[in-house]
GROMACS .gro file of C-alpha atoms in nm:
model
  245
    1MET     CA    1  -0.125   2.508   5.121
    2SER     CA    2   0.073   2.232   5.081
    3GLY     CA    3  -0.113   1.999   5.368
    4VAL     CA    4   0.252   1.927   5.511
    5THR     CA    5   0.370   2.005   5.876
    6THR     CA    6   0.620   1.933   6.069
    7VAL     CA    7   0.604   1.914   6.481
    8SER     CA    8   0.888   1.825   6.682
    9GLU     CA    9   0.922   1.706   7.032
   10GLY     CA   10   1.279   1.710   7.128
   11ALA     CA   11   1.517   1.517   6.896
   12VAL     CA   12   1.194   1.349   6.729
   13ALA     CA   13   1.007   1.544   6.410
   14THR     CA   14   0.707   1.441   6.322
   15LEU     CA   15   0.566   1.514   5.946
   16ARG     CA   16   0.215   1.486   5.828
   17PHE     CA   17   0.105   1.474   5.520
   18ASP     CA   18  -0.298   1.562   5.502
   19ARG     CA   19  -0.535   1.725   5.190
   20GLY     CA   20  -0.797   1.662   5.487
   21GLY     CA   21  -1.009   1.428   5.179
   22LYS     CA   22  -0.989   1.278   4.853
   23ALA     CA   23  -0.834   0.987   4.955
   24ASN     CA   24  -0.500   1.163   5.083
   25ALA     CA   25  -0.398   1.111   4.720
   26LEU     CA   26  -0.070   1.280   4.633
   27ASN     CA   27  -0.124   1.542   4.373
   28ALA     CA   28   0.153   1.811   4.260
   29GLU     CA   29   0.118   2.062   4.562
   30LEU     CA   30   0.129   1.731   4.880
   31ILE     CA   31   0.447   1.612   4.654
   32ALA     CA   32   0.602   1.919   4.642
   33GLY     CA   33   0.539   1.990   4.983
   34LEU     CA   34   0.664   1.649   5.100
   35GLU     CA   35   0.976   1.728   4.896
   36ALA     CA   36   1.051   2.038   5.062
   37GLY     CA   37   0.971   1.876   5.414
   38ALA     CA   38   1.238   1.607   5.359
   39LEU     CA   39   1.523   1.862   5.255
   40ALA     CA   40   1.446   2.060   5.556
   41LEU     CA   41   1.464   1.779   5.790
   42ALA     CA   42   1.797   1.679   5.666
   43GLN     CA   43   1.916   2.051   5.743
   44ARG     CA   44   1.793   1.984   6.097
   45ALA     CA   45   2.095   1.938   6.286
   46ASP     CA   46   1.846   1.925   6.638
   47ILE     CA   47   1.651   1.610   6.470
   48SER     CA   48   1.756   1.268   6.522
   49VAL     CA   49   1.507   1.104   6.407
   50VAL     CA   50   1.173   1.165   6.204
   51VAL     CA   51   0.815   1.008   6.208
   52LEU     CA   52   0.669   1.069   5.873
   53THR     CA   53   0.250   1.024   5.890
   54GLY     CA   54  -0.041   1.030   5.654
   55ALA     CA   55  -0.391   1.174   5.723
   56PRO     CA   56  -0.522   0.976   6.064
   57SER     CA   57  -0.717   0.695   5.880
   58ILE     CA   58  -0.501   0.695   5.536
   59PHE     CA   59  -0.191   0.708   5.450
   60ALA     CA   60  -0.189   0.751   5.094
   61ALA     CA   61  -0.445   0.582   4.838
   62GLY     CA   62  -0.196   0.636   4.540
   63VAL     CA   63  -0.140   0.959   4.311
   64ASP     CA   64  -0.400   1.190   4.211
   65LEU     CA   65  -0.503   1.067   3.853
   66LYS     CA   66  -0.727   1.381   3.785
   67ASP     CA   67  -0.438   1.599   3.896
   68GLU     CA   68  -0.370   1.842   3.602
   69ALA     CA   69  -0.096   1.982   3.744
   70LEU     CA   70   0.063   1.666   3.778
   71TRP     CA   71  -0.027   1.497   3.491
   72LYS     CA   72   0.011   1.852   3.277
   73PRO     CA   73  -0.225   1.725   2.979
   74GLY     CA   74  -0.186   1.941   2.688
   75ALA     CA   75   0.201   2.074   2.730
   76GLY     CA   76   0.509   1.910   2.582
   77ASP     CA   77   0.705   1.641   2.645
   78VAL     CA   78   0.957   1.780   2.824
   79GLU     CA   79   0.730   2.008   3.035
   80ARG     CA   80   0.504   1.714   3.130
   81ALA     CA   81   0.807   1.451   3.177
   82GLN     CA   82   0.937   1.739   3.427
   83ALA     CA   83   0.584   1.725   3.579
   84MET     CA   84   0.576   1.371   3.609
   85ASN     CA   85   0.890   1.322   3.777
   86ALA     CA   86   0.818   1.527   4.065
   87GLY     CA   87   0.731   1.206   4.270
   88GLY     CA   88   1.066   1.038   4.177
   89ARG     CA   89   1.255   1.348   4.293
   90MET     CA   90   1.057   1.412   4.664
   91THR     CA   91   1.115   0.969   4.701
   92ASP     CA   92   1.483   1.069   4.638
   93ALA     CA   93   1.471   1.330   4.890
   94TRP     CA   94   1.296   1.131   5.133
   95ARG     CA   95   1.545   0.834   5.066
   96ARG     CA   96   1.839   1.060   5.139
   97VAL     CA   97   1.750   1.209   5.481
   98PRO     CA   98   2.003   1.130   5.667
   99GLN     CA   99   1.835   1.114   6.037
  100PRO     CA  100   1.671   0.738   6.055
  101VAL     CA  101   1.285   0.769   5.938
  102ILE     CA  102   1.000   0.545   6.099
  103ALA     CA  103   0.631   0.550   5.853
  104ALA     CA  104   0.353   0.525   6.048
  105LEU     CA  105   0.075   0.381   5.835
  106GLU     CA  106  -0.287   0.352   5.851
  107GLY     CA  107  -0.564   0.239   5.616
  108PRO     CA  108  -0.473   0.233   5.277
  109VAL     CA  109  -0.122   0.277   5.160
  110ILE     CA  110  -0.129   0.252   4.760
  111GLY     CA  111   0.106   0.302   4.471
  112GLY     CA  112   0.272   0.613   4.495
  113GLY     CA  113   0.193   0.634   4.917
  114ALA     CA  114   0.340   0.263   4.924
  115ILE     CA  115   0.641   0.381   4.743
  116LEU     CA  116   0.685   0.681   4.955
  117ALA     CA  117   0.621   0.430   5.297
  118LEU     CA  118   0.927   0.222   5.126
  119THR     CA  119   1.159   0.515   5.160
  120ALA     CA  120   1.143   0.490   5.511
  121ASP     CA  121   1.377   0.276   5.770
  122PHE     CA  122   1.088   0.136   5.934
  123ARG     CA  123   0.703   0.089   5.888
  124VAL     CA  124   0.439   0.065   6.187
  125MET     CA  125   0.096  -0.044   6.064
  126GLY     CA  126  -0.238  -0.017   6.184
  127SER     CA  127  -0.352  -0.359   6.187
  128SER     CA  128  -0.625  -0.310   5.934
  129SER     CA  129  -0.357  -0.128   5.711
  130TYR     CA  130  -0.248  -0.274   5.414
  131LEU     CA  131  -0.029  -0.214   5.089
  132ARG     CA  132  -0.075  -0.248   4.738
  133PHE     CA  133   0.081  -0.181   4.425
  134PRO     CA  134  -0.127  -0.163   4.124
  135GLU     CA  135   0.045   0.056   3.825
  136VAL     CA  136   0.139  -0.278   3.622
  137ARG     CA  137  -0.252  -0.350   3.602
  138LEU     CA  138  -0.298   0.004   3.549
  139GLY     CA  139  -0.040  -0.029   3.214
  140MET     CA  140   0.227   0.106   3.388
  141THR     CA  141   0.588   0.047   3.552
  142LEU     CA  142   0.615   0.138   3.945
  143GLY     CA  143   0.829   0.466   3.910
  144TRP     CA  144   0.962   0.672   4.172
  145GLY     CA  145   1.234   0.430   4.275
  146GLY     CA  146   0.987   0.216   4.348
  147LEU     CA  147   1.129  -0.126   4.172
  148PRO     CA  148   1.434  -0.182   4.373
  149LEU     CA  149   1.305  -0.079   4.733
  150LEU     CA  150   1.063  -0.352   4.670
  151ALA     CA  151   1.293  -0.566   4.542
  152GLU     CA  152   1.548  -0.512   4.838
  153ARG     CA  153   1.263  -0.607   5.082
  154VAL     CA  154   1.076  -0.930   4.930
  155GLY     CA  155   1.351  -1.045   4.701
  156SER     CA  156   1.321  -1.037   4.283
  157SER     CA  157   1.048  -1.315   4.221
  158ARG     CA  158   0.820  -1.207   4.492
  159ALA     CA  159   0.777  -0.846   4.369
  160LYS     CA  160   0.736  -0.967   4.038
  161ARG     CA  161   0.431  -1.166   4.184
  162ILE     CA  162   0.330  -0.843   4.418
  163LEU     CA  163   0.326  -0.617   4.096
  164PHE     CA  164   0.217  -0.876   3.878
  165CYS     CA  165  -0.107  -0.983   4.022
  166ASP     CA  166  -0.146  -0.664   4.210
  167GLU     CA  167  -0.108  -0.836   4.541
  168LYS     CA  168  -0.311  -0.667   4.883
  169ILE     CA  169  -0.087  -0.706   5.119
  170GLY     CA  170  -0.235  -0.680   5.498
  171ALA     CA  171  -0.055  -0.595   5.808
  172ASP     CA  172   0.067  -0.931   5.923
  173GLU     CA  173   0.178  -1.094   5.600
  174ALA     CA  174   0.361  -0.750   5.529
  175LEU     CA  175   0.513  -0.818   5.861
  176SER     CA  176   0.645  -1.151   5.768
  177LEU     CA  177   0.806  -1.011   5.444
  178GLY     CA  178   0.992  -0.746   5.570
  179LEU     CA  179   0.775  -0.466   5.420
  180CYS     CA  180   0.656  -0.373   5.803
  181ASP     CA  181   0.850  -0.380   6.116
  182ARG     CA  182   0.567  -0.367   6.394
  183VAL     CA  183   0.122  -0.413   6.372
  184VAL     CA  184  -0.034  -0.234   6.651
  185ALA     CA  185  -0.408  -0.152   6.648
  186ASP     CA  186  -0.575   0.070   6.447
  187GLY     CA  187  -0.521   0.420   6.541
  188ALA     CA  188  -0.201   0.350   6.725
  189ALA     CA  189   0.061   0.390   6.448
  190GLU     CA  190   0.132   0.684   6.513
  191ALA     CA  191   0.202   0.665   6.882
  192GLU     CA  192   0.386   0.375   6.819
  193ALA     CA  193   0.607   0.536   6.564
  194ARG     CA  194   0.664   0.821   6.761
  195ARG     CA  195   0.726   0.629   7.104
  196TRP     CA  196   0.986   0.414   6.905
  197ALA     CA  197   1.139   0.716   6.754
  198ALA     CA  198   1.196   0.871   7.129
  199GLU     CA  199   1.402   0.547   7.198
  200VAL     CA  200   1.598   0.555   6.900
  201ALA     CA  201   1.682   0.911   6.947
  202GLN     CA  202   1.838   0.829   7.229
  203ALA     CA  203   2.155   0.709   7.061
  204PRO     CA  204   2.392   1.005   6.979
  205SER     CA  205   2.242   1.160   6.658
  206LEU     CA  206   2.577   1.155   6.443
  207ALA     CA  207   2.632   0.752   6.523
  208LEU     CA  208   2.279   0.710   6.382
  209ARG     CA  209   2.364   0.918   6.068
  210MET     CA  210   2.709   0.743   6.015
  211THR     CA  211   2.576   0.385   6.062
  212LYS     CA  212   2.236   0.496   5.849
  213GLY     CA  213   2.443   0.625   5.583
  214ALA     CA  214   2.704   0.315   5.586
  215ILE     CA  215   2.441   0.086   5.533
  216ASP     CA  216   2.208   0.255   5.285
  217ALA     CA  217   2.552   0.309   5.084
  218GLU     CA  218   2.584  -0.070   5.003
  219VAL     CA  219   2.250  -0.028   4.849
  220ARG     CA  220   2.233   0.267   4.709
  221ARG     CA  221   2.361   0.163   4.356
  222ASN     CA  222   2.017  -0.032   4.318
  223TRP     CA  223   1.810   0.289   4.380
  224ALA     CA  224   1.947   0.471   4.044
  225ALA     CA  225   1.739   0.292   3.788
  226ALA     CA  226   1.733   0.608   3.615
  227SER     CA  227   1.527   0.480   3.365
  228GLU     CA  228   1.237   0.461   3.569
  229ASN     CA  229   1.120   0.772   3.535
  230ASP     CA  230   1.140   0.779   3.141
  231GLN     CA  231   0.934   0.397   3.129
  232PHE     CA  232   0.651   0.548   3.385
  233TYR     CA  233   0.618   0.885   3.150
  234LEU     CA  234   0.636   0.678   2.838
  235ALA     CA  235   0.365   0.418   2.978
  236ARG     CA  236   0.176   0.695   3.054
  237ARG     CA  237   0.146   0.837   2.732
  238VAL     CA  238   0.103   0.499   2.569
  239LEU     CA  239  -0.210   0.487   2.771
  240GLU     CA  240  -0.339   0.810   2.663
  241ASP     CA  241  -0.258   0.737   2.320
  242ALA     CA  242  -0.478   0.415   2.327
  243SER     CA  243  -0.710   0.621   2.512
  244HIS     CA  244  -0.805   0.840   2.195
  245SER     CA  245  -0.741   0.596   1.921
   0.00000   0.00000   0.00000
């Protein structure tokens, strides 16, 4: 089972991903479920706004580094690269959801989980929630389309500082940086996101989609960064080779 469920209430759909443990880290199964969920929601003419949320107390503590289905140890380079690029395909699917997306964030939002959160149009954070991007400190690049998403929100200089220093960004700081839009009490992020989604859904659905599409078209050229996936894969291989030397 993918751990991904979608519930609709009127014109608002809430997609939840929850492994039921393991810090809700993104494994191959969860990534596939999230991609399929985004693609399915994109086809829903009855849905005007989407809420994206993780487990009740934790959005996602990064990528599951122990999931062999994701890293494919022992496989050939092509097969391994395809498996590792699954996360990039998933986040790209979420960036292209035509409806406005509001992410409800509780607890740690780390690495791949933070990139997923940045694909949303808006983010609501519980007061103790925080963002981290530890990839560079771990010897990898920020893949999955995360580099342009982060830089367009905080600027290139601050993005470099966040990445190079593995800064832990609390909810209030995220609000001041433009990485989130509302801060609420712990445990209340999903309820606030759903309330906000219902408010946004009062606008005509087609107008919402057209406006989002027009705004995103201005920045979509920066999303390409096609070499990100290759850099992520090569960095992972270098780390593995170093550990075996």
